[in-house]
PDB file of C-alpha atoms in Angstrom:
ATOM      1  CA  UNK E   1      15.096  81.920  72.202  1.00 87.00           C
ATOM      2  CA  UNK E   2      16.304  81.033  68.797  1.00 92.00           C
ATOM      3  CA  UNK E   3      16.751  82.620  65.359  1.00 93.00           C
ATOM      4  CA  UNK E   4      16.765  81.512  61.806  1.00 93.00           C
ATOM      5  CA  UNK E   5      19.791  83.001  60.066  1.00 94.00           C
ATOM      6  CA  UNK E   6      21.008  82.810  56.473  1.00 93.00           C
ATOM      7  CA  UNK E   7      24.723  82.047  56.082  1.00 90.00           C
ATOM      8  CA  UNK E   8      26.135  81.639  52.497  1.00 88.00           C
ATOM      9  CA  UNK E   9      22.704  80.878  51.012  1.00 90.00           C
ATOM     10  CA  UNK E  10      21.683  78.257  53.557  1.00 90.00           C
ATOM     11  CA  UNK E  11      19.355  78.706  56.548  1.00 92.00           C
ATOM     12  CA  UNK E  12      20.401  77.650  60.037  1.00 92.00           C
ATOM     13  CA  UNK E  13      18.616  77.539  63.437  1.00 93.00           C
ATOM     14  CA  UNK E  14      20.869  79.437  65.879  1.00 91.00           C
ATOM     15  CA  UNK E  15      20.516  79.145  69.658  1.00 91.00           C
ATOM     16  CA  UNK E  16      22.642  80.522  72.437  1.00 88.00           C
ATOM     17  CA  UNK E  17      25.372  78.129  73.648  1.00 87.00           C
ATOM     18  CA  UNK E  18      25.019  75.860  70.590  1.00 89.00           C
ATOM     19  CA  UNK E  19      27.303  75.128  67.644  1.00 87.00           C
ATOM     20  CA  UNK E  20      26.657  75.581  63.998  1.00 86.00           C
ATOM     21  CA  UNK E  21      28.624  73.776  61.320  1.00 85.00           C
ATOM     22  CA  UNK E  22      28.662  76.041  58.337  1.00 86.00           C
ATOM     23  CA  UNK E  23      30.498  75.828  55.001  1.00 83.00           C
ATOM     24  CA  UNK E  24      34.049  76.906  54.771  1.00 81.00           C
ATOM     25  CA  UNK E  25      34.310  80.682  55.452  1.00 80.00           C
ATOM     26  CA  UNK E  26      37.892  81.121  54.085  1.00 77.00           C
ATOM     27  CA  UNK E  27      41.444  81.253  55.286  1.00 74.00           C
ATOM     28  CA  UNK E  28      41.097  84.773  56.676  1.00 76.00           C
ATOM     29  CA  UNK E  29      38.875  83.394  59.569  1.00 79.00           C
ATOM     30  CA  UNK E  30      41.039  82.470  62.584  1.00 82.00           C
ATOM     31  CA  UNK E  31      40.149  80.422  65.643  1.00 85.00           C
ATOM     32  CA  UNK E  32      38.730  82.574  68.368  1.00 87.00           C
ATOM     33  CA  UNK E  33      37.705  85.431  66.019  1.00 89.00           C
ATOM     34  CA  UNK E  34      34.168  86.795  66.332  1.00 91.00           C
ATOM     35  CA  UNK E  35      31.991  86.941  63.348  1.00 90.00           C
ATOM     36  CA  UNK E  36      28.556  88.517  62.845  1.00 92.00           C
ATOM     37  CA  UNK E  37      25.724  87.376  60.608  1.00 91.00           C
ATOM     38  CA  UNK E  38      23.147  90.034  59.964  1.00 91.00           C
ATOM     39  CA  UNK E  39      20.796  88.133  57.664  1.00 93.00           C
ATOM     40  CA  UNK E  40      18.357  87.082  60.399  1.00 94.00           C
ATOM     41  CA  UNK E  41      15.055  85.832  58.880  1.00 94.00           C
ATOM     42  CA  UNK E  42      13.124  84.998  62.086  1.00 93.00           C
ATOM     43  CA  UNK E  43      13.466  85.572  65.841  1.00 94.00           C
ATOM     44  CA  UNK E  44      11.543  83.596  68.433  1.00 93.00           C
ATOM     45  CA  UNK E  45      11.819  85.101  71.977  1.00 89.00           C
ATOM     46  CA  UNK E  46       9.860  82.708  74.176  1.00 88.00           C
ATOM     47  CA  UNK E  47       6.831  82.584  71.933  1.00 88.00           C
ATOM     48  CA  UNK E  48       7.020  86.147  70.560  1.00 92.00           C
ATOM     49  CA  UNK E  49       7.824  85.577  66.934  1.00 92.00           C
ATOM     50  CA  UNK E  50       9.270  88.304  64.603  1.00 92.00           C
ATOM     51  CA  UNK E  51       9.381  87.387  60.992  1.00 93.00           C
ATOM     52  CA  UNK E  52      11.409  89.665  58.715  1.00 89.00           C
ATOM     53  CA  UNK E  53      10.485  90.883  55.293  1.00 89.00           C
ATOM     54  CA  UNK E  54      13.048  89.665  54.119  1.00 90.00           C
ATOM     55  CA  UNK E  55      15.149  90.164  57.286  1.00 92.00           C
ATOM     56  CA  UNK E  56      14.454  91.343  60.837  1.00 93.00           C
ATOM     57  CA  UNK E  57      15.542  94.975  61.327  1.00 93.00           C
ATOM     58  CA  UNK E  58      18.573  95.393  63.752  1.00 91.00           C
ATOM     59  CA  UNK E  59      18.870  91.711  64.468  1.00 92.00           C
ATOM     60  CA  UNK E  60      22.312  90.013  64.256  1.00 91.00           C
ATOM     61  CA  UNK E  61      24.017  86.833  65.398  1.00 91.00           C
ATOM     62  CA  UNK E  62      27.450  87.095  66.950  1.00 92.00           C
ATOM     63  CA  UNK E  63      29.522  83.904  66.804  1.00 91.00           C
ATOM     64  CA  UNK E  64      32.995  82.732  67.629  1.00 90.00           C
ATOM     65  CA  UNK E  65      35.008  80.748  65.123  1.00 88.00           C
ATOM     66  CA  UNK E  66      36.237  77.391  66.394  1.00 85.00           C
ATOM     67  CA  UNK E  67      38.899  75.052  64.747  1.00 76.00           C
ATOM     68  CA  UNK E  68      38.297  74.511  61.084  1.00 64.00           C
ATOM     69  CA  UNK E  69      38.255  70.869  59.963  1.00 65.00           C
ATOM     70  CA  UNK E  70      37.338  68.428  57.281  1.00 58.00           C
ATOM     71  CA  UNK E  71      34.336  66.188  57.727  1.00 56.00           C
ATOM     72  CA  UNK E  72      32.246  63.716  55.846  1.00 49.00           C
ATOM     73  CA  UNK E  73      29.477  65.226  53.693  1.00 46.00           C
ATOM     74  CA  UNK E  74      26.865  62.851  54.772  1.00 44.00           C
ATOM     75  CA  UNK E  75      25.591  62.523  58.346  1.00 46.00           C
ATOM     76  CA  UNK E  76      26.638  58.942  58.628  1.00 50.00           C
ATOM     77  CA  UNK E  77      30.353  58.440  58.959  1.00 50.00           C
ATOM     78  CA  UNK E  78      30.391  55.158  56.986  1.00 51.00           C
ATOM     79  CA  UNK E  79      28.586  56.463  53.898  1.00 53.00           C
ATOM     80  CA  UNK E  80      30.875  56.671  50.939  1.00 55.00           C
ATOM     81  CA  UNK E  81      30.762  57.291  47.228  1.00 56.00           C
ATOM     82  CA  UNK E  82      31.471  54.400  44.784  1.00 52.00           C
ATOM     83  CA  UNK E  83      34.193  55.133  42.260  1.00 57.00           C
ATOM     84  CA  UNK E  84      34.445  52.886  39.165  1.00 56.00           C
ATOM     85  CA  UNK E  85      37.649  52.936  37.253  1.00 58.00           C
ATOM     86  CA  UNK E  86      36.861  51.512  33.756  1.00 58.00           C
ATOM     87  CA  UNK E  87      39.716  50.230  31.511  1.00 61.00           C
ATOM     88  CA  UNK E  88      39.705  48.107  28.368  1.00 62.00           C
ATOM     89  CA  UNK E  89      39.827  44.717  30.061  1.00 59.00           C
ATOM     90  CA  UNK E  90      37.139  43.532  32.592  1.00 60.00           C
ATOM     91  CA  UNK E  91      39.808  42.001  34.708  1.00 61.00           C
ATOM     92  CA  UNK E  92      41.498  45.318  35.113  1.00 58.00           C
ATOM     93  CA  UNK E  93      38.424  47.252  36.115  1.00 57.00           C
ATOM     94  CA  UNK E  94      38.352  48.255  39.781  1.00 58.00           C
ATOM     95  CA  UNK E  95      35.605  49.304  42.140  1.00 54.00           C
ATOM     96  CA  UNK E  96      36.543  51.340  45.225  1.00 56.00           C
ATOM     97  CA  UNK E  97      34.855  53.365  47.978  1.00 56.00           C
ATOM     98  CA  UNK E  98      35.892  56.929  48.333  1.00 56.00           C
ATOM     99  CA  UNK E  99      34.836  59.090  51.294  1.00 56.00           C
ATOM    100  CA  UNK E 100      33.619  62.526  50.267  1.00 59.00           C
ATOM    101  CA  UNK E 101      34.788  65.288  52.574  1.00 62.00           C
ATOM    102  CA  UNK E 102      34.528  69.029  52.692  1.00 66.00           C
ATOM    103  CA  UNK E 103      35.945  71.801  54.815  1.00 72.00           C
ATOM    104  CA  UNK E 104      33.588  73.205  57.404  1.00 76.00           C
ATOM    105  CA  UNK E 105      33.886  76.049  59.932  1.00 80.00           C
ATOM    106  CA  UNK E 106      32.254  75.299  63.361  1.00 81.00           C
ATOM    107  CA  UNK E 107      31.013  78.444  65.060  1.00 85.00           C
ATOM    108  CA  UNK E 108      29.487  78.822  68.567  1.00 85.00           C
ATOM    109  CA  UNK E 109      26.870  81.376  69.656  1.00 78.00           C
TER     110      UNK E 109
END
């Protein structure tokens, strides 16, 4: 059984016992707190599919907030963004790699 749920404008596939890594939900969310998402777009219960218009009536996903952390934006850990610092002299110009990171909130079903 799985469901497609909309969280902060993005769609995620939610399954029981799995983790979701969603965008930062704010400082008021603490570790161990339960959170409900009611924007369920699709529910598949062993082949019986219910599609909402726009959401499935009465369906909700209940999750537990895990430790919030920063992670790389890209899926590969070694990907980085090139930053070029331009100055007047070519000898003074520098080129460096900067890792892009964002805060995420892992939740478990």
